Coordinates of C-alpha atoms in Angstrom, one line a residue:
X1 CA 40.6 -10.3 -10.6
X2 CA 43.4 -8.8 -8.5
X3 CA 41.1 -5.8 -7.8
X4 CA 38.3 -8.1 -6.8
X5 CA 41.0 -10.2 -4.3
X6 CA 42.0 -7.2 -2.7
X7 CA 39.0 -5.7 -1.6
X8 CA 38.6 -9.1 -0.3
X9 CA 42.0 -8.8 2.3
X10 CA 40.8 -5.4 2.9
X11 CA 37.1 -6.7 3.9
X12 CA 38.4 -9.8 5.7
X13 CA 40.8 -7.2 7.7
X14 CA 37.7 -5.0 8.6
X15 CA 36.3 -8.3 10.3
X16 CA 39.6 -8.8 12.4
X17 CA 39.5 -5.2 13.6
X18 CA 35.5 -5.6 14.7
X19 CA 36.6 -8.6 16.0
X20 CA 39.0 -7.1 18.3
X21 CA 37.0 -4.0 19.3
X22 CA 34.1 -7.1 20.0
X23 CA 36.7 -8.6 22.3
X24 CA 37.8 -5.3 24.3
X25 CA 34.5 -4.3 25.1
X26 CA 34.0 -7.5 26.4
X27 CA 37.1 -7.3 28.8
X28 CA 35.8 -4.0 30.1
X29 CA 32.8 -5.4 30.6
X30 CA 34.5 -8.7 32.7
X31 CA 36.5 -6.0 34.6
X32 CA 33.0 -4.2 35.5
X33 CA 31.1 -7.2 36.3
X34 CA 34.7 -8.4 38.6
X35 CA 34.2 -4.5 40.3
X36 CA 30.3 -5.2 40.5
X37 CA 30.7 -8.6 42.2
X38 CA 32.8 -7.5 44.6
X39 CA 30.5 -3.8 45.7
X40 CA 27.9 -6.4 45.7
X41 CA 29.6 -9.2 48.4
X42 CA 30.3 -5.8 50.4
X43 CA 27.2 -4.7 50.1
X44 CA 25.7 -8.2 50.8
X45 CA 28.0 -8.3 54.0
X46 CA 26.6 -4.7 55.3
X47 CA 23.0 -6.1 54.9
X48 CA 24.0 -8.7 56.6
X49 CA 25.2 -7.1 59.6
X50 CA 22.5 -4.6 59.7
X51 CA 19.9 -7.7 59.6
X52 CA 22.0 -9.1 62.4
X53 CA 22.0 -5.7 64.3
X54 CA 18.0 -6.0 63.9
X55 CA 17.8 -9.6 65.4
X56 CA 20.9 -9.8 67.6
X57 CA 21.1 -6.4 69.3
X58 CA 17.4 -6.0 70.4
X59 CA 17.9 -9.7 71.9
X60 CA 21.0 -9.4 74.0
X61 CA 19.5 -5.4 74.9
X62 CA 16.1 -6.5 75.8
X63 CA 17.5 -10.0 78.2
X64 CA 19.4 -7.3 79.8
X65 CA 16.4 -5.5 80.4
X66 CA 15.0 -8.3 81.7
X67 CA 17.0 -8.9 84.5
X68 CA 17.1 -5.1 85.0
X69 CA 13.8 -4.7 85.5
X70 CA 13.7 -8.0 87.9
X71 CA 15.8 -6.2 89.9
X72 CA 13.6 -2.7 89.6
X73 CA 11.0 -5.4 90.9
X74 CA 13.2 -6.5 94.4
X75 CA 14.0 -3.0 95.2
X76 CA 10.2 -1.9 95.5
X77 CA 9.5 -4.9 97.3
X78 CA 12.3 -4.6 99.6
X79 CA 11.7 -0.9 100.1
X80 CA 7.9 -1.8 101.0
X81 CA 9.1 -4.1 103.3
X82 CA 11.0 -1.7 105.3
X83 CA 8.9 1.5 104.5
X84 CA 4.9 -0.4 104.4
X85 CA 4.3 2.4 102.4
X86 CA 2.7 1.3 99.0
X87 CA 4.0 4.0 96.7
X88 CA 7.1 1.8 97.3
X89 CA 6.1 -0.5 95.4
X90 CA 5.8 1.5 91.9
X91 CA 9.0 0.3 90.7
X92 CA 7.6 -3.5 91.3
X93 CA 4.3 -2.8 89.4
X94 CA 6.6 -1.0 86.4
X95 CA 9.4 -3.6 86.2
X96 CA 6.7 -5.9 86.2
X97 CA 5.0 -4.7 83.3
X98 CA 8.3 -4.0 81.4
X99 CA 8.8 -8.0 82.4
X100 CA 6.0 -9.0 80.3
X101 CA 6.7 -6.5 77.9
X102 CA 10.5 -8.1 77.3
X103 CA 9.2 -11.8 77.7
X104 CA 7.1 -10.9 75.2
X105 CA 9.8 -9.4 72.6
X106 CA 12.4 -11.9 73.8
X107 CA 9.7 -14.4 72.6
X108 CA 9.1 -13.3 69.2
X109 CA 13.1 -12.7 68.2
X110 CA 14.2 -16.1 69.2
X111 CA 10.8 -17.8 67.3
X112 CA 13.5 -18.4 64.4
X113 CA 16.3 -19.6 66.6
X114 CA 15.2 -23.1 68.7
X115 CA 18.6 -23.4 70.9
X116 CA 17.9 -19.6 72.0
X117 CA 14.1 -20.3 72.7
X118 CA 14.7 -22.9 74.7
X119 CA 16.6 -21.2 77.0
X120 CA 13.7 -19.2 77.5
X121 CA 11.6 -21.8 78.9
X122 CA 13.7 -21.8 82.5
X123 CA 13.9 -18.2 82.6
X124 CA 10.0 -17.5 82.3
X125 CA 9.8 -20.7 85.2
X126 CA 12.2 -18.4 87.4
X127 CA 10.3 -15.6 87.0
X128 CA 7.2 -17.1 87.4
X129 CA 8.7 -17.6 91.0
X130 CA 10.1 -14.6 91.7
X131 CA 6.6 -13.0 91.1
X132 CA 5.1 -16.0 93.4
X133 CA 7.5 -14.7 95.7
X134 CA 7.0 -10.7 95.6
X135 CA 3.4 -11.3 96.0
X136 CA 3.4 -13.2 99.1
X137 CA 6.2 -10.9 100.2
X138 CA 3.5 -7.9 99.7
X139 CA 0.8 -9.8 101.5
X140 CA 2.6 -10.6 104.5
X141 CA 3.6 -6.9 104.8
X142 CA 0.2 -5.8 104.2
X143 CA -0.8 -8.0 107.3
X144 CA 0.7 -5.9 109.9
X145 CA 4.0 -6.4 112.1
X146 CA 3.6 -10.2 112.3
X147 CA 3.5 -10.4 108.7
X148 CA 6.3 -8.1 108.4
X149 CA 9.0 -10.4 110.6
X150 CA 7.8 -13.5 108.1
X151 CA 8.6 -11.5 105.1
X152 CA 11.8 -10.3 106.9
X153 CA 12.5 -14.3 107.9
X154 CA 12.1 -15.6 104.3
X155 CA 14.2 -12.8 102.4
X156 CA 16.8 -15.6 101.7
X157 CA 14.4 -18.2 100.3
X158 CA 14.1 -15.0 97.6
X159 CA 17.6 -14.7 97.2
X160 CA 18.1 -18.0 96.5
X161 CA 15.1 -18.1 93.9
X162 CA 16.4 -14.4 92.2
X163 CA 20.4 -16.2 92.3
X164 CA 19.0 -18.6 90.3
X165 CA 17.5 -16.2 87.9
X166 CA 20.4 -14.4 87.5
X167 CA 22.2 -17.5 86.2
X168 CA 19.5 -18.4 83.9
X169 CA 19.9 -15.0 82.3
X170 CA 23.7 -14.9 82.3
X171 CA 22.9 -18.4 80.0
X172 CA 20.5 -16.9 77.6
X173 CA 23.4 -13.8 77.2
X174 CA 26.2 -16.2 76.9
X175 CA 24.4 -17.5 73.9
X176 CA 23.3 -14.4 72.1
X177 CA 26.6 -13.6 72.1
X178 CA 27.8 -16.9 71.1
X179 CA 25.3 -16.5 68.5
X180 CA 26.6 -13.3 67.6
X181 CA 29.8 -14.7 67.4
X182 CA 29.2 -17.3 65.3
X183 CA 26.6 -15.0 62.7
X184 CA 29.5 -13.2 62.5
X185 CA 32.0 -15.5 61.8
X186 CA 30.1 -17.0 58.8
X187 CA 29.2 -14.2 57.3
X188 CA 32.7 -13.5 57.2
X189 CA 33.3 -16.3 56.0
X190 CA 30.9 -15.9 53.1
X191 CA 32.3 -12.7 52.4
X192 CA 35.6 -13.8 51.7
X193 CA 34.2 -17.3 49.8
X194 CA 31.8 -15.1 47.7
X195 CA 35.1 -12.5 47.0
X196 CA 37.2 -15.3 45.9
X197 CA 35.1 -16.6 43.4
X198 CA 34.6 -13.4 41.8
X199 CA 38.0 -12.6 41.8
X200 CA 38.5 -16.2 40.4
X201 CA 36.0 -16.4 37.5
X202 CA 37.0 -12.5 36.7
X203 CA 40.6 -13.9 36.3
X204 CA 39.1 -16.6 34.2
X205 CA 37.0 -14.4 32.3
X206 CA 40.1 -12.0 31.9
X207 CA 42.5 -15.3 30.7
X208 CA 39.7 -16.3 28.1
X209 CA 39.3 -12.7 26.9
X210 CA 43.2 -12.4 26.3
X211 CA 43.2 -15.6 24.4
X212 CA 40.3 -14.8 22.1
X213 CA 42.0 -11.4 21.4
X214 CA 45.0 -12.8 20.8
X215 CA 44.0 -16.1 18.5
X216 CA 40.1 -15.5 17.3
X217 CA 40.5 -12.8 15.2
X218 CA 43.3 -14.1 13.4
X219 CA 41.1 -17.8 12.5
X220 CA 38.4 -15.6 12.1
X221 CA 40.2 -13.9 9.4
X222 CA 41.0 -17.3 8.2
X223 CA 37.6 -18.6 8.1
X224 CA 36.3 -15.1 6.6
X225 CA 38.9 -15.5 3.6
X226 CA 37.7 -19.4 3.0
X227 CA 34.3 -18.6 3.4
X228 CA 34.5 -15.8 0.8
X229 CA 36.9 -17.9 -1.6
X230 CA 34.3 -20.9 -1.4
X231 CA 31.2 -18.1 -1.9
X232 CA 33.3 -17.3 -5.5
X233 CA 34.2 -20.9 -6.6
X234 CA 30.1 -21.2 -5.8
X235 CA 29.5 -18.5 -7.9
X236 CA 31.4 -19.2 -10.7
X237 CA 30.2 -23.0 -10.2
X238 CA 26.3 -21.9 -10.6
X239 CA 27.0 -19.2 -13.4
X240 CA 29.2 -22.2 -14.9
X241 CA 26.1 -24.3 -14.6
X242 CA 23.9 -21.1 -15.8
X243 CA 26.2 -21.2 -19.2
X244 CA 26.2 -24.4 -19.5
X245 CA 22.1 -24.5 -19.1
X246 CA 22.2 -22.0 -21.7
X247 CA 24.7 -23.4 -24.1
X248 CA 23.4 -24.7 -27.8
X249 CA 25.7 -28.1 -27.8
X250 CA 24.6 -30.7 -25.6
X251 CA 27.0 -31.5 -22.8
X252 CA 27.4 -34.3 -20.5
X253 CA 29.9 -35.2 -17.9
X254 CA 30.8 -39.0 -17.0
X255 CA 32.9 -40.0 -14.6
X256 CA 35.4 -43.4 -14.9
X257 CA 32.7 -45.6 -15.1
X258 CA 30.6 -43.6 -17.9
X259 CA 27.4 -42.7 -15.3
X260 CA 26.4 -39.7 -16.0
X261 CA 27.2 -36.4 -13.5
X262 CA 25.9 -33.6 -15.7
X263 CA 23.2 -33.9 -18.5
X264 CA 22.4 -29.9 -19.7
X265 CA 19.1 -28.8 -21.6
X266 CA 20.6 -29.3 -25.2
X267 CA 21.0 -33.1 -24.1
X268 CA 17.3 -32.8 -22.6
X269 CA 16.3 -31.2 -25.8
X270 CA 18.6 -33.4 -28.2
X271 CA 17.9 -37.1 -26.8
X272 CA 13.9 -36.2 -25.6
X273 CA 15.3 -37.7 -21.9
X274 CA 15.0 -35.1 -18.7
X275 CA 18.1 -35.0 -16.8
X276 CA 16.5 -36.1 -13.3
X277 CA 16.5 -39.2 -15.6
X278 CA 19.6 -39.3 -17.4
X279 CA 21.3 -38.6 -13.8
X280 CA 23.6 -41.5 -12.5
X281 CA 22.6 -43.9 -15.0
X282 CA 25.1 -45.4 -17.3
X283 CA 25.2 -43.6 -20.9
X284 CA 24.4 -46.5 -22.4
X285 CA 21.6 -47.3 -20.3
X286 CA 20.4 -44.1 -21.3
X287 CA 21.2 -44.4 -25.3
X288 CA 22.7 -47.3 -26.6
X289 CA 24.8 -45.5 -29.1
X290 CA 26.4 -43.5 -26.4
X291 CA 29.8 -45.6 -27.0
X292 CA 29.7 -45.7 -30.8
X293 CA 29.7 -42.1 -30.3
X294 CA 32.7 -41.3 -27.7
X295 CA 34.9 -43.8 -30.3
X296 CA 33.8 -41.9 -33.3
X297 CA 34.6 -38.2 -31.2
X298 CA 37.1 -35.8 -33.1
X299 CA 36.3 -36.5 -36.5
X300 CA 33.7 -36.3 -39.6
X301 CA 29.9 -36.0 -38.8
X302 CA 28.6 -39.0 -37.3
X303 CA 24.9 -40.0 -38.2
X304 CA 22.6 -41.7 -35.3
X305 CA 18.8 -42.0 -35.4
X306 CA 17.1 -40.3 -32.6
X307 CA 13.5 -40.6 -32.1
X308 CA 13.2 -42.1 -35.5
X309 CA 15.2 -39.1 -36.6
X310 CA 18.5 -39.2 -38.5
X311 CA 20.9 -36.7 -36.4
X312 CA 24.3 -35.2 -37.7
X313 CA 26.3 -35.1 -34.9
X314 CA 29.8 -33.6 -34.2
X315 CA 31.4 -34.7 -31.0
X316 CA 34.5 -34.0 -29.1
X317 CA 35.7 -35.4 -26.1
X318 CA 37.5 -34.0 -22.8
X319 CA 38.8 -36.2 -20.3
X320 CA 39.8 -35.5 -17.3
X321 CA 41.3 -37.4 -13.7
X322 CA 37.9 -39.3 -13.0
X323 CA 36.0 -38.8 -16.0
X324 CA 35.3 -37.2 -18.8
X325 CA 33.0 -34.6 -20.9
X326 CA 31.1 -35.1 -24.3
X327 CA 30.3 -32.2 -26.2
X328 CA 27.8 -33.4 -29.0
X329 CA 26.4 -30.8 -31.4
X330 CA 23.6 -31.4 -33.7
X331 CA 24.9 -30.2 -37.0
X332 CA 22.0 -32.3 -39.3
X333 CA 20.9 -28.6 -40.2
X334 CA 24.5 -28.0 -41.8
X335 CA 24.5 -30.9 -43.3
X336 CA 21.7 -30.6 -45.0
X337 CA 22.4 -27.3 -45.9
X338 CA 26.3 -29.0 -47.2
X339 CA 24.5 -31.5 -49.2
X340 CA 21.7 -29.4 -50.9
X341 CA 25.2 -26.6 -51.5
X342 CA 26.6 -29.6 -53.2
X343 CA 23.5 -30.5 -55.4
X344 CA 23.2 -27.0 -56.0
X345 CA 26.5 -26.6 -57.4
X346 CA 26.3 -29.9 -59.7
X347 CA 23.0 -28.5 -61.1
X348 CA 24.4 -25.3 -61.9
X349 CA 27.7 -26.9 -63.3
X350 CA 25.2 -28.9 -65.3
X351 CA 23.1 -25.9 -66.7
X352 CA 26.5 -23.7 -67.1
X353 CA 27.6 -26.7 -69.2
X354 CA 25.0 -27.6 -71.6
X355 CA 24.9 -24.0 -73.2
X356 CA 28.7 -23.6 -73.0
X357 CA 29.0 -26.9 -74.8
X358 CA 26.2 -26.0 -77.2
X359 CA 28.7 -22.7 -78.1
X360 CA 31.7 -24.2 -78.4
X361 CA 30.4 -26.9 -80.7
X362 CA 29.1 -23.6 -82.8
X363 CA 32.0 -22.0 -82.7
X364 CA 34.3 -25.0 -83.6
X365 CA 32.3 -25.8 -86.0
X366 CA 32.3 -22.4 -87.5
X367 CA 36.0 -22.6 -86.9
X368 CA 37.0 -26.1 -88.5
X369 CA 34.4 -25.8 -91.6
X370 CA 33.8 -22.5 -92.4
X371 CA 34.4 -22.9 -96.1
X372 CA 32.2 -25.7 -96.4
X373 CA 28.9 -24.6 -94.8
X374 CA 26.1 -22.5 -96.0
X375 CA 25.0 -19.4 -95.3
X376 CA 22.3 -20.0 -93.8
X377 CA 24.1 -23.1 -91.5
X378 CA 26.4 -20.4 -90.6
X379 CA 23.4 -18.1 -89.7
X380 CA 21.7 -20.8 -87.6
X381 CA 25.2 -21.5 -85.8
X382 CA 25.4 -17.8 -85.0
X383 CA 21.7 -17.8 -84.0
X384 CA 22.6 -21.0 -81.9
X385 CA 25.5 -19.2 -80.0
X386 CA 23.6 -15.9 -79.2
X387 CA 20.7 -17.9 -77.9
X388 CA 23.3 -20.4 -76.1
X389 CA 25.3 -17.1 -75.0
X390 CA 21.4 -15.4 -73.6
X391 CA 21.0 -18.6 -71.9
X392 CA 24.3 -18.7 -70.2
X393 CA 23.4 -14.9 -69.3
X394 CA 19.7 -16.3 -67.8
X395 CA 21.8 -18.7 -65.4
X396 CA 23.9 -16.2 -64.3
X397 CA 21.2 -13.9 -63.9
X398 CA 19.4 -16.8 -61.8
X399 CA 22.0 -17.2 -59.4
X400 CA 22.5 -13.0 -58.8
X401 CA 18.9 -13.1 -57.8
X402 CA 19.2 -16.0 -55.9
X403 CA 21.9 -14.3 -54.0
X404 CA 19.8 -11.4 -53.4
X405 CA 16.8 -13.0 -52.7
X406 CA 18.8 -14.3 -49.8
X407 CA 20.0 -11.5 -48.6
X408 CA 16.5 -9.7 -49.3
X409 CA 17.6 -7.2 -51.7
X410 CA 15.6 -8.4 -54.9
X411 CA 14.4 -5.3 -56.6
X412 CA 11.6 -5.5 -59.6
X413 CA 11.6 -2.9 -62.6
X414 CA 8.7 -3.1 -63.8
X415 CA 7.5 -1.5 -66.8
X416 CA 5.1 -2.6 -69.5
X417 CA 5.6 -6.5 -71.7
X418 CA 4.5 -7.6 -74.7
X419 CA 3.6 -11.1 -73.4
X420 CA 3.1 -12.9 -76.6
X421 CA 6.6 -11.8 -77.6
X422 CA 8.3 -12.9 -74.3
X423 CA 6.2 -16.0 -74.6
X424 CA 7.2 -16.3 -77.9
X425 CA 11.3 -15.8 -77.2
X426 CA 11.0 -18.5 -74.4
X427 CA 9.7 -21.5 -77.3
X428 CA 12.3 -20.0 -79.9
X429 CA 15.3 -20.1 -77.0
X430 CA 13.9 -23.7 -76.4
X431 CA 13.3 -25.0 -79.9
X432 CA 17.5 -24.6 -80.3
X433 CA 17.9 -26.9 -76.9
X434 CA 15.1 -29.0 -77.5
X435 CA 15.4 -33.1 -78.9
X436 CA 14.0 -33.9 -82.2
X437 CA 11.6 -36.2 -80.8
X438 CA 10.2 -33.4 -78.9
X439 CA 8.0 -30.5 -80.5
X440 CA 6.7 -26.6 -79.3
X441 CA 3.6 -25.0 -80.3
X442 CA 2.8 -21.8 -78.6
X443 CA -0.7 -21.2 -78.5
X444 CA -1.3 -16.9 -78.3
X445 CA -4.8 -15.5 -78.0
X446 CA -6.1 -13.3 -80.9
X447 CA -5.8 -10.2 -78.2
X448 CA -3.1 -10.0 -75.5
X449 CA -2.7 -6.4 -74.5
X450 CA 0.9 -5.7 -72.6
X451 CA 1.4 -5.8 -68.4
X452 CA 3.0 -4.2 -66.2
X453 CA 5.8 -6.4 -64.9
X454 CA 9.2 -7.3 -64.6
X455 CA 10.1 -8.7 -68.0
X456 CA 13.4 -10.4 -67.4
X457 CA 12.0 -11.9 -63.7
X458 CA 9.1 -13.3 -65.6
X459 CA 11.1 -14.9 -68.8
X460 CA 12.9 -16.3 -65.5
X461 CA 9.9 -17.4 -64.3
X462 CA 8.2 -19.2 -67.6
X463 CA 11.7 -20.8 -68.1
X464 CA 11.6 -22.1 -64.7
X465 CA 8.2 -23.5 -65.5
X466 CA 9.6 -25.6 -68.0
X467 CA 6.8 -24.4 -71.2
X468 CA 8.8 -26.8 -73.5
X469 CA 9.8 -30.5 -72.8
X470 CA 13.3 -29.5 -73.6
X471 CA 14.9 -31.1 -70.6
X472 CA 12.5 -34.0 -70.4
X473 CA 13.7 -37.3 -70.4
X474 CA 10.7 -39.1 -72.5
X475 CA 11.4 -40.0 -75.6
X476 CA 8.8 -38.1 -77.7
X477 CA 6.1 -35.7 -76.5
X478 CA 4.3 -32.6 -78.0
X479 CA 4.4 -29.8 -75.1
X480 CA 1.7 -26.6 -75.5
X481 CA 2.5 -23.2 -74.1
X482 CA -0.1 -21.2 -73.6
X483 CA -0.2 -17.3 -72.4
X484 CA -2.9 -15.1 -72.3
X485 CA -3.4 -12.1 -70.3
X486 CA -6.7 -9.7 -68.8
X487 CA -7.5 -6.7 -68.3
X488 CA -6.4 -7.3 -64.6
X489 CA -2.5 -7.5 -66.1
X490 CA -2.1 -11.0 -65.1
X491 CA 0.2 -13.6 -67.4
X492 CA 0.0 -17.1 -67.4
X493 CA 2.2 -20.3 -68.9
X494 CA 1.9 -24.1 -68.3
X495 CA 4.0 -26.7 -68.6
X496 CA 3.7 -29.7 -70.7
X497 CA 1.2 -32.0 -70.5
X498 CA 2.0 -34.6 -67.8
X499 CA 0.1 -38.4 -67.3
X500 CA -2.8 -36.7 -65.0
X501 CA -3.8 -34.6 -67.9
X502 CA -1.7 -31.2 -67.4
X503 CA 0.1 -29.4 -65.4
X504 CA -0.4 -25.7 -64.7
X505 CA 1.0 -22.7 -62.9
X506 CA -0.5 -19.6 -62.7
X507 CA 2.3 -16.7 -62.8
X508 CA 1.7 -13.0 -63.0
X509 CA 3.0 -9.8 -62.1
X510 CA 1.0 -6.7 -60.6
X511 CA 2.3 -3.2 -59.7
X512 CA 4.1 -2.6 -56.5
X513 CA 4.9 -5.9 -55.1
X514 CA 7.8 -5.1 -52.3
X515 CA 11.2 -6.0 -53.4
X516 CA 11.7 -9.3 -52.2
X517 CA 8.7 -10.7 -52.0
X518 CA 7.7 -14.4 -53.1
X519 CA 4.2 -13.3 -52.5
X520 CA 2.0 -15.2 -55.8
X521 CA 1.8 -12.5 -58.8
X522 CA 5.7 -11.5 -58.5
X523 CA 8.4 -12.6 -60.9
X524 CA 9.9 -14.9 -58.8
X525 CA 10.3 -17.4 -56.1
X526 CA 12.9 -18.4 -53.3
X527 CA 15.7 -19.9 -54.7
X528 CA 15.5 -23.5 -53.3
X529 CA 12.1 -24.1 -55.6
X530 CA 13.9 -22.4 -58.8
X531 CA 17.0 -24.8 -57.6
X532 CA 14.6 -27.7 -57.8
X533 CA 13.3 -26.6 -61.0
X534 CA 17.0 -26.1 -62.6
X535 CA 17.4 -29.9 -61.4
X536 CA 14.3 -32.0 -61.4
X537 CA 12.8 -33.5 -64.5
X538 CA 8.6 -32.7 -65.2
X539 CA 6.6 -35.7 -66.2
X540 CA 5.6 -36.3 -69.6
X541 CA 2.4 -37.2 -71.1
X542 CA 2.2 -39.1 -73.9
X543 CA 2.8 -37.3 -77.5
X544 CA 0.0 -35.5 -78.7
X545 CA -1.5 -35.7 -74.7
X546 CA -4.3 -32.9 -74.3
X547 CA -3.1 -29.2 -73.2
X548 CA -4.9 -26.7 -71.2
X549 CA -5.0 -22.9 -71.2
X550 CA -4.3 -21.8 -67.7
X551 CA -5.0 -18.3 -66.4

């Protein structure tokens, strides 16, 4: 665990540093886009000005030009006037063309700009006059001498007209220049606004940067170390909730008011309810018992029916602040297993003691009275405790086999059996157990040639089949045993005569059966039907009842 919460530091330490690096990169990159701003305002501002140079300078150059060229026009006038020679008047025919040329320029520069286009309206007027003028000045020279005084007499009617021409065009340069002024003025002005709110939101930028360095990483670090402690508590909630899915013993967790929170598959499987069902209902909604069963938690098996079902339940209990948890585990199987242990044990106690108390009656016997008995009393009391002491060695030999039989180590010697005899050693160990009121005969066929088999697992076995009435409870009854074998090495016994007619059971033994099998033809069987045998009591048939042969 300490390994595991160390790489976790050094992992939530690797996101601080990325953080940081993120952060720096970012300053740089505010401290470029500050530096880019600004080139760009400059830049913006050169554009400007060369836009302005476009517009601006063209205009205030060509209404120069303009008045220039009027002028160009009243010296080749004036020099006609005095010369009449008519290659005077090339400078008026040239100026006059460049006239229309910069009307026509003038025009199209101030089609954006109304106060500037209206001040050409007066200017093309005055012009308009002054070429009214030149022309009749031209004719009247043209005309001879007389015409030449009246152009001479009305030179200051031309004056006046060009004075006032003058001072229109001294407007329209006043306000290109104003207009120059003031373009240049608010790009200035837009320069400096434009700088300063770069320079302000780079400072911002720059502030917020500093802080994030200087705090972010650190929460981050914070959040990082949460987020990974809440990932593990996750984890080891949903690998809790895999166990516990898993788990053989049903669980389920109430809170103060006994609802269920948690109902696991072994309570699904257990109480035949699904959980989406079981969830937030009251326990005892859900089985009425529930409370019987908390108050009986912590001690000796508690039965409950279930479906119809007795149950044998062991509970335990676990509370905790705001509920508690129930851990119920079906132990019917144990029980069972307990009980049949127990019944077990009294029926061996019970065989153990019959021939143990059949030898030491013998043997006191032989011990108290010896002088007094015959020989051939004391004979049948010897006979009595060999037989007793062979029977005691059966039982013993019953329980080894049922031991390995469980384990699955139950090995068979076989070898070749007299039948008869075995048969006939089975009725002569009975006859010695046997009531008076019950009597033996062992029917043997004329023939019985020897099998191969186990001999001691199939004495077991006929013993087990009860062939005399010797444990029977009736009071009088005549039981047949009858054996017989074929060719195909089977052996056969049956049991006394019961109030159906007879009963049979058809035991043999045939080469190579595996060790511990309980397949039919071997010399034994699982130990819980010899158990039941060693216990139970066979029906009787009346005395004298009818006997079978059984192969």
């Amino acid at each position: 665990m300490r390994w595991r919460i160390g790489r976790e530091l050094e992992r939530a330490v690797a996101a601080k540093r990325r953080v940081q690096i993120a952060l720096i990169v970012l300053i740089l990159l505010l401290g470029a886009l500050l530096a880019t701003g600004t080139y760009s305002a400059f830049a913006l501002y050169q554009s400007a000005e060369d836009r302005y140079i476009h517009l601006l300078f063209p205009l205030r150059t060509r209404s120069q030009d303009l008045v220039l060229q009027m002028v160009n026009e009243e010296t080749g006038v004036r020099g006609y006037m005095i010369t009449s020679d008519r290659k005077t008047l090339y400078p008026y025919f040239a100026g006059r063309a460049n006239v229309r040329a910069d009307l026509a320029r003038i025009e199209q520069l101030t089609a954006t700009r109304p106060d500037l286009h209206d001040e050409l309206a007066p200017l093309r007027a005055d012009i308009q006059d002054l070429h009214g003028y030149f022309d009749r000045q031209v004719t009247f020279v043209a005309d001879g001498i007389l015409g030449q005084r009246r152009a001479r007499a009305d030179v200051l009617g031309g004056q006046k007209i060009f004075n006032r021409f003058r001072g229109d065009a001294k407007k329209l340069e006043t306000s290109i220049t104003a207009f120059v002024d003031q373009t240049r003025s608010d790009q200035r002005r837009t320069f400096l606004r434009a700088v300063g709110l770069l320079a302000a939101s780079g400072l911002f930028a720059l502030a917020i940067a500093v802080f994030l360095m200087r705090r972010v990483p650190e929460r981050l670090r914070q959040l990082y170390s949460d987020e990974e402690q809440a990932r593990i508590r996750a984890e080891q909630g949903a690998n809790a909730a895999r166990a516990l899915a898993h788990v053989s013993d049903a669980v389920v967790m109430l809170d103060d008011s006994s609802r269920i929170l948690s109902w696991n598959t072994a309570a699904e499987e257990l109480f035949g309810i699904p959980g989406q069902v079981a969830m937030g209902r009251p326990a005892g909604a859900i089985f009425p018992e529930f409370g019987v069963l908390v108050e009986r938690s912590g001690g000796d098996l508690t039965p409950v029916r279930i479906g119809g079902e007795e149950r044998w339940l062991a509970i335990s209990l676990s509370r905790f602040e705001g509920g508690s948890v129930v851990t119920l585990r079906d132990a019917t199987a144990e029980h069972t297993l307990e009980r049949a242990r127990a019944d077990f044990v009294t029926t061996a106690s019970h065989e153990l003691r019959t021939p143990l108390t059949a030898v030491y009656g013998s043997i006191r016997t032989l011990l108290d009275r010896e002088p007094e008995l015959e020989e051939s009393t004391r004979r049948r009391l010897m006979r009595m405790i060999e037989q007793e002491s062979e029977h005691l060695t059966q039982i013993v030999d019953q329980l080894l086999v049922a031991a390995q039989l469980d384990r699955g180590r139950l090995r068979l010697e076989e070898r070749e059996c007299d039948v008869a005899q075995l048969c006939a050693s089975v009725v002569e160990g009975a006859e010695a157990r046997k009531p008076d009121s019950i009597s033996l005969r062992l029917v043997v066929p004329p023939r019985t040639p020897p099998v191969m088999c186990d001999p001691p697992r199939l004495r077991q076995v006929i013993v087990n089949t009860r062939p005399a009435g010797a444990r029977s409870r009736c009071a009088s009854s005549t039981g047949q045993t009858a054996c017989a074998s074929t060719s195909r090495t089977r052996a056969s016994a049956s049991r006394p005569p019961s109030r159906h007619g007879s009963s049979r059971s058809s035991i043999g033994s045939t080469p190579r059966w595996p060790a511990a099998s309980a397949a039919p033809g071997s010399a034994c069987t699982s130990r819980a039907r010899s158990s039941s045998r060693w216990a139970g009591c066979s029906p009787c048939a009346p005395a004298g009842g009818p006997a079978r042969r059984s192969r």
